[in-house]
Coordinates of C-alpha atoms in Angstrom, one line a residue:
X436 CA -21.0 31.2 -16.7
X437 CA -23.5 28.5 -17.6
X438 CA -24.2 30.1 -21.0
X439 CA -20.5 30.4 -21.8
X440 CA -19.9 26.8 -20.8
X441 CA -22.8 25.7 -23.0
X442 CA -21.4 27.7 -25.9
X443 CA -17.9 26.1 -25.4
X444 CA -19.4 22.7 -25.2
X445 CA -21.3 23.2 -28.5
X446 CA -18.3 24.7 -30.1
X447 CA -16.3 21.6 -29.1
X448 CA -18.7 19.5 -31.0
X449 CA -18.0 21.3 -34.3
X450 CA -15.6 20.0 -36.9
X451 CA -12.4 21.9 -37.1
X452 CA -13.4 23.8 -40.3
X453 CA -16.6 25.0 -38.7
X454 CA -14.6 26.5 -35.8
X455 CA -13.6 29.4 -38.1
X456 CA -17.2 30.5 -38.0
X457 CA -17.0 31.0 -34.2
X458 CA -16.0 34.6 -33.3
X459 CA -12.4 35.1 -32.2
X460 CA -13.7 36.8 -29.0
X461 CA -17.0 36.4 -27.1
X462 CA -17.6 38.4 -23.9
X463 CA -20.6 38.0 -21.6
X464 CA -21.3 40.3 -18.7
X465 CA -24.0 39.6 -16.2
X466 CA -25.6 40.7 -12.9
X467 CA -27.1 38.6 -10.1
X468 CA -30.2 39.9 -8.3
X469 CA -32.0 38.7 -5.2
X470 CA -35.4 40.3 -5.8
X471 CA -34.6 43.8 -6.8
X472 CA -31.2 43.9 -5.0
X473 CA -28.0 43.4 -7.0
X474 CA -25.8 40.9 -5.1
X475 CA -23.2 40.0 -7.7
X476 CA -21.8 40.6 -11.1
X477 CA -19.5 38.9 -13.5
X478 CA -17.7 38.8 -16.9
X479 CA -16.8 35.8 -19.0
X480 CA -14.4 36.1 -22.0
X481 CA -13.7 33.4 -24.6
X482 CA -10.9 34.0 -27.1
X483 CA -9.3 31.8 -29.8
X484 CA -7.0 32.2 -32.7
X485 CA -7.9 28.9 -34.4
X486 CA -5.1 27.1 -32.7
X487 CA -5.3 28.0 -29.1
X488 CA -8.1 29.3 -26.8
X489 CA -8.5 31.0 -23.5
X490 CA -11.5 31.4 -21.2
X491 CA -11.5 33.8 -18.3
X492 CA -14.4 34.0 -15.9
X493 CA -14.5 36.7 -13.2
X494 CA -17.3 37.2 -10.7
X495 CA -17.8 39.1 -7.4
X496 CA -20.3 40.0 -4.8
X497 CA -21.8 43.5 -5.2
X498 CA -23.8 46.0 -3.3
X499 CA -24.9 45.1 0.2
X500 CA -23.7 41.6 -0.3
X501 CA -20.2 42.8 -0.9
X502 CA -20.3 44.8 2.4
X503 CA -21.4 41.6 4.3
X504 CA -19.2 39.1 2.4
X505 CA -16.5 40.1 -0.1
X506 CA -15.9 37.4 -2.7
X507 CA -14.0 37.7 -5.9
X508 CA -13.5 34.6 -8.0
X509 CA -11.3 34.3 -11.1
X510 CA -11.2 31.2 -13.2
X511 CA -9.0 30.7 -16.3
X512 CA -8.7 27.8 -18.7
X513 CA -6.5 27.6 -21.7
X514 CA -5.7 25.0 -24.3
X515 CA -5.7 24.0 -27.9
X516 CA -8.3 24.0 -30.7
X517 CA -8.1 20.5 -32.4
X518 CA -10.1 18.7 -35.0
X519 CA -11.9 16.9 -32.2
X520 CA -12.8 20.3 -30.5
X521 CA -11.3 22.1 -27.5
X522 CA -8.5 20.4 -25.6
X523 CA -7.7 22.0 -22.2
X524 CA -4.1 22.2 -21.1
X525 CA -4.5 24.2 -17.9
X526 CA -7.1 25.5 -15.4
X527 CA -6.7 27.8 -12.4
X528 CA -9.0 29.4 -9.9
X529 CA -8.3 32.3 -7.5
X530 CA -10.6 33.4 -4.6
X531 CA -10.0 36.9 -3.3
X532 CA -6.6 37.0 -5.0
X533 CA -5.3 33.7 -3.5
X534 CA -4.7 30.6 -5.5
X535 CA -7.5 28.1 -4.7
X536 CA -7.0 25.2 -7.2
X537 CA -5.4 24.4 -10.5
X538 CA -5.0 21.5 -12.9
X539 CA -2.6 20.7 -15.7
X540 CA -3.9 18.3 -18.4
X541 CA -1.5 15.7 -19.8
X542 CA -3.0 14.3 -23.0

């Protein structure tokens, strides 16, 4: 998630013409380990069409950790691509399938 956020931050600093050089889709998958034991996994996806963007981040506990404490988190942000960079319009978060928090941005 940190890598994706850093990528998005850097992309937001680019002039509008440079955004065309950013791939239309970027997907990152990762695993979280405690020593040699896998305790979590996730996937972050960034998509844009030059006018709008969408970021979906999904993570969950895995292995023994999932047997002790099941946690599934899904976060989604969407908005517009502007000359000044990314401009979010909406954000939502779900934990274990239930809405946790959301925000609508009024620019």
